[in-house]
Short mmCIF file of C-alpha atoms in Angstrom, two decimals:
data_model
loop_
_atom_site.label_atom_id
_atom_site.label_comp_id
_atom_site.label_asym_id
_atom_site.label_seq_id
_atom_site.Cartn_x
_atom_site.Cartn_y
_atom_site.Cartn_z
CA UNK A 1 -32.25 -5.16 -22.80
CA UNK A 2 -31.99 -2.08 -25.15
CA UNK A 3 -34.21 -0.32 -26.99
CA UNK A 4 -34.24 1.97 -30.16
CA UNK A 5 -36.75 4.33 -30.47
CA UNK A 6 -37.17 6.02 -33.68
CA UNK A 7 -38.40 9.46 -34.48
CA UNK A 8 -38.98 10.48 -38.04
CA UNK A 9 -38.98 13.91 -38.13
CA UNK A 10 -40.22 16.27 -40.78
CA UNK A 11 -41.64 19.93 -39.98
CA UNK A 12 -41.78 19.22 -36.19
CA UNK A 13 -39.86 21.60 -35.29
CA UNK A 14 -42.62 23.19 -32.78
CA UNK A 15 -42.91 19.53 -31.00
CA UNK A 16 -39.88 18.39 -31.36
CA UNK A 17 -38.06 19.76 -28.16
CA UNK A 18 -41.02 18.14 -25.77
CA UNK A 19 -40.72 15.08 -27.87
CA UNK A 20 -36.90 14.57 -27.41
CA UNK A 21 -37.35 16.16 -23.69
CA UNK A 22 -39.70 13.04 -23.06
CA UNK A 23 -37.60 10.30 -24.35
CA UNK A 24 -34.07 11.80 -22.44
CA UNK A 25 -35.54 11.72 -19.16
CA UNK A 26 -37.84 8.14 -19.63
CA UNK A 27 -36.85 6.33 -16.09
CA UNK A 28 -35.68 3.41 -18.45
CA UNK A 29 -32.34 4.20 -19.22
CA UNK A 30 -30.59 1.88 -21.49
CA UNK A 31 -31.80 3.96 -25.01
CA UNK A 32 -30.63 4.80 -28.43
CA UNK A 33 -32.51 7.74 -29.37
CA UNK A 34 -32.22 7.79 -33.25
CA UNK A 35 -33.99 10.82 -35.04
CA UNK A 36 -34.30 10.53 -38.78
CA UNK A 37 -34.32 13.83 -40.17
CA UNK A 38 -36.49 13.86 -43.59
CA UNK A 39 -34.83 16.66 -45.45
CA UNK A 40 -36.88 18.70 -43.31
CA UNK A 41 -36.18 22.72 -44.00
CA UNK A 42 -37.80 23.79 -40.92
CA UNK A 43 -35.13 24.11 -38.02
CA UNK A 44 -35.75 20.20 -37.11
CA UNK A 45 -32.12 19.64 -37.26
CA UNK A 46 -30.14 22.22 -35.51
CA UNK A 47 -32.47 20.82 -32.70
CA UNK A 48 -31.37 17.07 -33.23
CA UNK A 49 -27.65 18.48 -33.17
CA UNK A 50 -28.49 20.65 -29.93
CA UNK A 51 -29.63 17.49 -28.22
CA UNK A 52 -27.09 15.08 -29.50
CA UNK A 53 -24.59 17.24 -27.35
CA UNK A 54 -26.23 17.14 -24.30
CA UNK A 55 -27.21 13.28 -24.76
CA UNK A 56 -24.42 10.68 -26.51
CA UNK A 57 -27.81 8.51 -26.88
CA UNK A 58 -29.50 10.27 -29.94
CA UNK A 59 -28.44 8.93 -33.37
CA UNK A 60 -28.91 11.77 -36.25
CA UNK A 61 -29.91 10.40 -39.42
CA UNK A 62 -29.78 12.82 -42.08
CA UNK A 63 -31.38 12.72 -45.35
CA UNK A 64 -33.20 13.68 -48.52
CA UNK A 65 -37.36 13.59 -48.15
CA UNK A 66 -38.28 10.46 -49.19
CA UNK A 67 -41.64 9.82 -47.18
CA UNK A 68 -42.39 8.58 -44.11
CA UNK A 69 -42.22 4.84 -44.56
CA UNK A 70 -38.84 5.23 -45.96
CA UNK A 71 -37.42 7.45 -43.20
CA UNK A 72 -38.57 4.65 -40.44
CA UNK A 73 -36.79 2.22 -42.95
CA UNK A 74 -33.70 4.48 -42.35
CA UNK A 75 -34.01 4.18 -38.50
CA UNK A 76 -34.41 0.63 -38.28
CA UNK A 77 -31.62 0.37 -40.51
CA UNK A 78 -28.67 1.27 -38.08
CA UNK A 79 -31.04 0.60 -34.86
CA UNK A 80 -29.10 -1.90 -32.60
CA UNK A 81 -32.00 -2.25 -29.82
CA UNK A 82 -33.00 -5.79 -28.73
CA UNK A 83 -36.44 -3.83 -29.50
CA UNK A 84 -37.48 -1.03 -31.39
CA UNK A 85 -40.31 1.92 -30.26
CA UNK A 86 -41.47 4.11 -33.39
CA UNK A 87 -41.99 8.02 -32.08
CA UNK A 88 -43.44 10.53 -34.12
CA UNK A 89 -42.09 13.88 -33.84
CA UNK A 90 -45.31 15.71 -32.91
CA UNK A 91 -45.87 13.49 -29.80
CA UNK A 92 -44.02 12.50 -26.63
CA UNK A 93 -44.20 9.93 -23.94
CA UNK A 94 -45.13 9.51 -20.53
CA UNK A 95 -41.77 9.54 -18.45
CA UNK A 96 -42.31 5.76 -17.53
CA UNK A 97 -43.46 4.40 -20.92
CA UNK A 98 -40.49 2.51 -21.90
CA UNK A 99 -39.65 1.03 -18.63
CA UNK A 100 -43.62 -0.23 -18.43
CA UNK A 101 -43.00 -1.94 -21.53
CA UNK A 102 -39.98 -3.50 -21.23
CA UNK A 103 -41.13 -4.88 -18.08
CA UNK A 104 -43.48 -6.65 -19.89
CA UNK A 105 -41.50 -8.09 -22.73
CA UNK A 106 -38.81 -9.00 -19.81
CA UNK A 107 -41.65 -11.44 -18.34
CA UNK A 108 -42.99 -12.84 -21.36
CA UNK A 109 -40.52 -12.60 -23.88
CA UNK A 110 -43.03 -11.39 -26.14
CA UNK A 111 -42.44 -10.59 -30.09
CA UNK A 112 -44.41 -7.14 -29.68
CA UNK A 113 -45.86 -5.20 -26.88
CA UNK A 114 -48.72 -3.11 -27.03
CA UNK A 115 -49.52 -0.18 -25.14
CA UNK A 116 -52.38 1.70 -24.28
CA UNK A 117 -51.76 5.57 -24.93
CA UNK A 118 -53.29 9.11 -23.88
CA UNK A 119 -55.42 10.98 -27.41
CA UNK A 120 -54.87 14.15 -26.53
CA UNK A 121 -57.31 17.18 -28.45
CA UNK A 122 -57.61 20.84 -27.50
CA UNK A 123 -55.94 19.80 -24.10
CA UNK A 124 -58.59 17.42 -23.76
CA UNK A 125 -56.99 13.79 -22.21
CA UNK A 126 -58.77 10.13 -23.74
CA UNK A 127 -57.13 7.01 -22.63
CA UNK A 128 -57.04 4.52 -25.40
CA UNK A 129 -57.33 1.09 -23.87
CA UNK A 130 -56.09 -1.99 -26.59
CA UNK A 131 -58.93 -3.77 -24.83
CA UNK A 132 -56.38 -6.52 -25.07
CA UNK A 133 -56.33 -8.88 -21.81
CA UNK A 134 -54.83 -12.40 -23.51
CA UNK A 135 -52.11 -13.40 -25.34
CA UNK A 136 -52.71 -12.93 -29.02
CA UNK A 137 -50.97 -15.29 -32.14
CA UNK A 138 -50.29 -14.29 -35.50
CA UNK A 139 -53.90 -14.80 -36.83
CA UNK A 140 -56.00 -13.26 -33.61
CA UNK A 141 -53.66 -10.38 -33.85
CA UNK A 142 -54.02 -9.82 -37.77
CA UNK A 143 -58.09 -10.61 -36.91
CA UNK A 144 -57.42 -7.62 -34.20
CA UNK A 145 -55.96 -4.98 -36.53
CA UNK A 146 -58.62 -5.86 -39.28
CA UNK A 147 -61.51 -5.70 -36.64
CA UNK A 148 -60.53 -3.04 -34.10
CA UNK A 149 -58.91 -0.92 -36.33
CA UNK A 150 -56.16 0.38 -33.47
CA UNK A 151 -52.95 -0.45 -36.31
CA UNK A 152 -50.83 2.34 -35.47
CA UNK A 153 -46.81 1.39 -35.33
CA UNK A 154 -46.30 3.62 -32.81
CA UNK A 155 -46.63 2.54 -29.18
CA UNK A 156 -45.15 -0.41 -29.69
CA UNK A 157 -42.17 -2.41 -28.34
CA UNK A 158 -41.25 -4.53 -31.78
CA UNK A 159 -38.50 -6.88 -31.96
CA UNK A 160 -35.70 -6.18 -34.21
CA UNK A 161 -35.69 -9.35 -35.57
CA UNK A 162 -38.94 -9.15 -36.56
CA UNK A 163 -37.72 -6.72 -39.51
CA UNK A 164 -34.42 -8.08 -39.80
CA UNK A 165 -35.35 -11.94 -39.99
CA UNK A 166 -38.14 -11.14 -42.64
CA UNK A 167 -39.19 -10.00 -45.52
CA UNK A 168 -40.68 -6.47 -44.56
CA UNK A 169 -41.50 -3.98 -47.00
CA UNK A 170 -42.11 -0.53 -47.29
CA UNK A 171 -43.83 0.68 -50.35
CA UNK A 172 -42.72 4.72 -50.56
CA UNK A 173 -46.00 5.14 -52.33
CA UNK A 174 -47.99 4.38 -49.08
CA UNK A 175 -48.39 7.76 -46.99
CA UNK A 176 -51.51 7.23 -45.58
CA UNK A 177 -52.37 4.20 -43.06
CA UNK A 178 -48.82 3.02 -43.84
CA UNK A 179 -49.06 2.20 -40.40
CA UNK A 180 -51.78 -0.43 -41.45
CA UNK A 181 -49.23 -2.00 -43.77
CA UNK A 182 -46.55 -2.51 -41.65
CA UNK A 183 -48.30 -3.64 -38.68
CA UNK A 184 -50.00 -6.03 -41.03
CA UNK A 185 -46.72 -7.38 -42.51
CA UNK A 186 -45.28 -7.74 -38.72
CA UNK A 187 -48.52 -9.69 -37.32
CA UNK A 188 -47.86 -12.44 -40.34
CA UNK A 189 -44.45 -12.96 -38.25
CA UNK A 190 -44.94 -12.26 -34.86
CA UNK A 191 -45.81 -15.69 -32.67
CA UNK A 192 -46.73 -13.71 -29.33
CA UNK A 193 -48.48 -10.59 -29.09
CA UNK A 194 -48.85 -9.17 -25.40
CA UNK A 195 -50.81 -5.97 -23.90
CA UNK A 196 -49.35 -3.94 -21.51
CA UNK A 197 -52.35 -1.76 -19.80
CA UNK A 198 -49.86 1.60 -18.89
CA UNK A 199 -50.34 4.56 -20.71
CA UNK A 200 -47.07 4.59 -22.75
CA UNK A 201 -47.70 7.39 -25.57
CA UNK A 202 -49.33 10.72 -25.60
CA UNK A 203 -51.02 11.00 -29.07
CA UNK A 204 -52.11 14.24 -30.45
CA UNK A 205 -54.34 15.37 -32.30
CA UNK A 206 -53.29 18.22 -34.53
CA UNK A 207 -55.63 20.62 -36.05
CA UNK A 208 -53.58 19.99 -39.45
CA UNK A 209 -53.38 16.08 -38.80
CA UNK A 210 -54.69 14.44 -41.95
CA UNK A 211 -55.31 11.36 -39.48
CA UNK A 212 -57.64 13.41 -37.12
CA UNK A 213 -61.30 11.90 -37.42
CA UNK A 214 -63.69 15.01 -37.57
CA UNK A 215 -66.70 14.85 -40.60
CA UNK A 216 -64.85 16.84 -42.92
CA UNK A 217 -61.89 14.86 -43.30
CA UNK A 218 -62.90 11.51 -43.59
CA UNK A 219 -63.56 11.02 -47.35
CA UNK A 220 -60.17 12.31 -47.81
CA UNK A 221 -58.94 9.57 -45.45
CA UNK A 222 -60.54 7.11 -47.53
CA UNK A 223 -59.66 8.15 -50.48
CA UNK A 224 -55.67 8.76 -49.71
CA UNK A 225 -55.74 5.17 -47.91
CA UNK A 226 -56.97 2.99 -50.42
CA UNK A 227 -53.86 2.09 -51.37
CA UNK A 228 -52.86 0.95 -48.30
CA UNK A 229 -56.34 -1.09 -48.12
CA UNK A 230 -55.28 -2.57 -51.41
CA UNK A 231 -51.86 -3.61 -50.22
CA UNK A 232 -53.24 -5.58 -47.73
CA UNK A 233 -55.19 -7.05 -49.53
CA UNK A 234 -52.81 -7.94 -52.39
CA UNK A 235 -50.68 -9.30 -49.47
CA UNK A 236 -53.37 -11.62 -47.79
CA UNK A 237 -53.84 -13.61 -51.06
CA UNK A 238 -49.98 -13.93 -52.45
CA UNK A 239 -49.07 -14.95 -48.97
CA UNK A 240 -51.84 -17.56 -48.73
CA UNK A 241 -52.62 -16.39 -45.18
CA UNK A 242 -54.81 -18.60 -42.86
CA UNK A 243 -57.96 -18.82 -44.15
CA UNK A 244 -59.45 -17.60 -40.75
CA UNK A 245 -59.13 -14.20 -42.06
CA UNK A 246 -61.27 -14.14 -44.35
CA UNK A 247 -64.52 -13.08 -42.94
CA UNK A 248 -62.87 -10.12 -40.61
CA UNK A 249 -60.80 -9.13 -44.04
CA UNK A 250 -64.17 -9.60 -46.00
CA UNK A 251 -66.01 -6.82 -43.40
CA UNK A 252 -63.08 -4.69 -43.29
CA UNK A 253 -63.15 -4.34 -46.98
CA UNK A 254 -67.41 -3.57 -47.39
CA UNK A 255 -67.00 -1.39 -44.35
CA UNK A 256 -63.78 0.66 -46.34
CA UNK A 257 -65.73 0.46 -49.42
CA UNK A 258 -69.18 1.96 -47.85
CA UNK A 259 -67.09 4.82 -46.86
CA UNK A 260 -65.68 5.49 -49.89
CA UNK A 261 -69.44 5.25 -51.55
CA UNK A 262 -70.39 7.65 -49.07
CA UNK A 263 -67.49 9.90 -49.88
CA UNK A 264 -67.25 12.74 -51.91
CA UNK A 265 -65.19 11.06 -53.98
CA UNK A 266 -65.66 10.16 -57.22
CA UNK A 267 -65.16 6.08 -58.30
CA UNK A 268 -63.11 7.21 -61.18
CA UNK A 269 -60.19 8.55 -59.09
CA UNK A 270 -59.41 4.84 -58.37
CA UNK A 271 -62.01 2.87 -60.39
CA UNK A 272 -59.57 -0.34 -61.28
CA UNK A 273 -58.61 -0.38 -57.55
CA UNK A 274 -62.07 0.31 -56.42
CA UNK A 275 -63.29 -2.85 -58.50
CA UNK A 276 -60.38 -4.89 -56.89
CA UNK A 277 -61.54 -4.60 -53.98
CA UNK A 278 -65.62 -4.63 -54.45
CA UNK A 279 -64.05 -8.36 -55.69
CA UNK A 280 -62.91 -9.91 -52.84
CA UNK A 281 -66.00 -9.14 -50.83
CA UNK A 282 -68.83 -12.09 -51.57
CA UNK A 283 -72.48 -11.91 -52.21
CA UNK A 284 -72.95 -14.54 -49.05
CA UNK A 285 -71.26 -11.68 -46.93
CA UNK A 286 -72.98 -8.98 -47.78
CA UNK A 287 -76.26 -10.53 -47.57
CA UNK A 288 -75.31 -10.63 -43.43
CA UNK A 289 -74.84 -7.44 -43.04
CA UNK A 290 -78.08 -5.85 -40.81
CA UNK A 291 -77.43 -2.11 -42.02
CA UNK A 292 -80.47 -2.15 -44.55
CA UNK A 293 -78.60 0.71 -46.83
CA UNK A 294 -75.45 -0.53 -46.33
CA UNK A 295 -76.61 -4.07 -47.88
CA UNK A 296 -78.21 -2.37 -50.95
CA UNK A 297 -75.39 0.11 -51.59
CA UNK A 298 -73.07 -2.59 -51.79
CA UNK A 299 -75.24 -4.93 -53.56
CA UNK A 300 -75.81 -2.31 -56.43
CA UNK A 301 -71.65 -1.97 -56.62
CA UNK A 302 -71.28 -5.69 -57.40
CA UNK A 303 -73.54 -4.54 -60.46
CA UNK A 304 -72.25 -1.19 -60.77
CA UNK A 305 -70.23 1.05 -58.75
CA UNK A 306 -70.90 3.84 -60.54
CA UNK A 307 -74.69 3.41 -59.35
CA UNK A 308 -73.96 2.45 -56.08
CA UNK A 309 -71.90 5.64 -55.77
CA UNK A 310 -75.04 7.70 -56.86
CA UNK A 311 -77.55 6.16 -54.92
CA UNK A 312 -75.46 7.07 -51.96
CA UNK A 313 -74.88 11.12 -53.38
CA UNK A 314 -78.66 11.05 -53.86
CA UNK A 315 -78.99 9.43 -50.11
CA UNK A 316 -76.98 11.72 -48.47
CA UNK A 317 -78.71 14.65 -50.43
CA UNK A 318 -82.05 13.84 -48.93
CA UNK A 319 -80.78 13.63 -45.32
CA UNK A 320 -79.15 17.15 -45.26
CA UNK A 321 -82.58 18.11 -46.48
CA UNK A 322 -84.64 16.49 -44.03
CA UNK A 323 -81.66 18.52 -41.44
#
């Protein structure tokens, strides 16, 4: 078996030698190592042609900025793994992380293996456990992503053929949870979905990460992602996925849409998609929902976001008072 990992690499430059150090000496051997360079004017590439002479594995891709998405399209393009393992250049790997994985996918013949992986913050060291202990199908694993919200690409043995026998997009427009929209687009076409419970990824969190979770960022998560949300969305109905899906997509959607309300964003930086969304959540759901605030809030948008929006400025207003 052979495996492709894929490193996009833009403005890394200060990672990038740990990151490429971590995937040369992984105690699974039989590698291509293909970096995708992303017109990146920081030194990233005299250090992919450094290490291409010390290692005849590593592929150098090099071309214009075009985006993330676009420069893991360019990998997977002239990948020739029986798998692929997406690598961002600002993180590395355990030194047994591929070889843990593959020995799964050896046993089961799975179409993508997940790992669990280290979040790593001001040297501090979280294991992330999938919390996945059966074999997941297409429709518990696309219930998974919606529900426990772990969609990142990376991590991930993937089949090849799972972008080369289907139609697998990705939208240039997408920067933020891109990793939502592929994963999503994968799970429609993958048959078996297998965990494997070894720390195969060392995540970190960057004090400049736009995906880093603190208070102070997370409005702008929502409000740079919502076209990712909408994507989904958009692809669950044109696809006329299983109807199982419905309920998780259905709390996904009030639960992205609460956020937003509770944003400092304002609806009318993405009003039309905003209203596409508030659509395909139901009355009959949002009557469930125990969160006494959260159920008005999102009652009032399916009358008016606009209101809904300033009930929850008004909300928030009084709390930081009452602090």
């Amino acid at each position: 078996m052979k495996v492709s990992i894929i490193i996009p690499i833009y403005n890394v430059s200060s990672y990038l030698t740990n990151c490429l150090e971590s995937c040369i000496h992984q105690t699974f051997s039989n590698l291509e190592i293909i970096c995708v360079n992303d017109g990146s004017p920081d030194g990233s590439l005299a250090i992919i042609k450094k290490y291409k002479q010390k290692d005849n594995r590593i592929v150098c891709v090099n071309k214009q900025n075009a985006g993330l998405p676009l420069a893991r399209k360019s990998g997977i393009e002239v990948a020739t793994g029986d798998y692929i393992f997406h690598l961002d250049g600002d993180d590395n790997l355990p030194l047994n992380a591929i070889e843990s994985l593959v020995a799964v996918a050896e046993n089961s013949k799975a179409d993508i293996v997940i790992g669990d992986f280290y979040r790593i913050e001001n040297n501090r060291k979280t294991m992330i456990n999938s919390e996945i202990n059966t074999v997941l199908n297409s429709t518990s694993y696309l219930r998974y992503l919606l529900e426990r919200g772990l969609f990142n690409i990376w991590g991930k043995l993937i089949k090849r053929n799972l972008y080369i026998q289907n139609p697998i997009e990705f939208p240039s427009h997408i920067i933020m949870a891109e990793d939502l929209v592929a994963c999503f687009q994968l799970a429609r076409f993958a048959q078996m979905i297998i965990a494997s419970h070894t720390p195969c990824y060392n995540y970190y969190m960057r004090e400049k990460s736009m995906s880093r979770t603190k208070k102070k960022v997370i409005g702008e998560l929502t409000n740079r992602s919502i076209h990712a949300v909408c994507y989904i969305t958009h692809y669950y109905e044109i696809n006329r996925m299983d109807n199982k899906l419905q309920l998780s997509l259905e709390k996904y959607l009030a639960n992205f849409l609460y956020s937003y309300l509770c944003s400092p964003y304002a609806i009318s930086l993405h009003e039309e998609r905003l209203r596409y969304l508030n659509s395909r959540i139901s009355n009959s759901y949002i009557q469930t929902i125990n969160n006494k605030l959260k159920r008005t809030a999102l009652c009032l948008a399916k009358i008016d976001l606009k209101w809904s929006k300033a009930l929850m400025r008004m909300v928030i207003f009084i709390l930081r008072l009452k602090r």
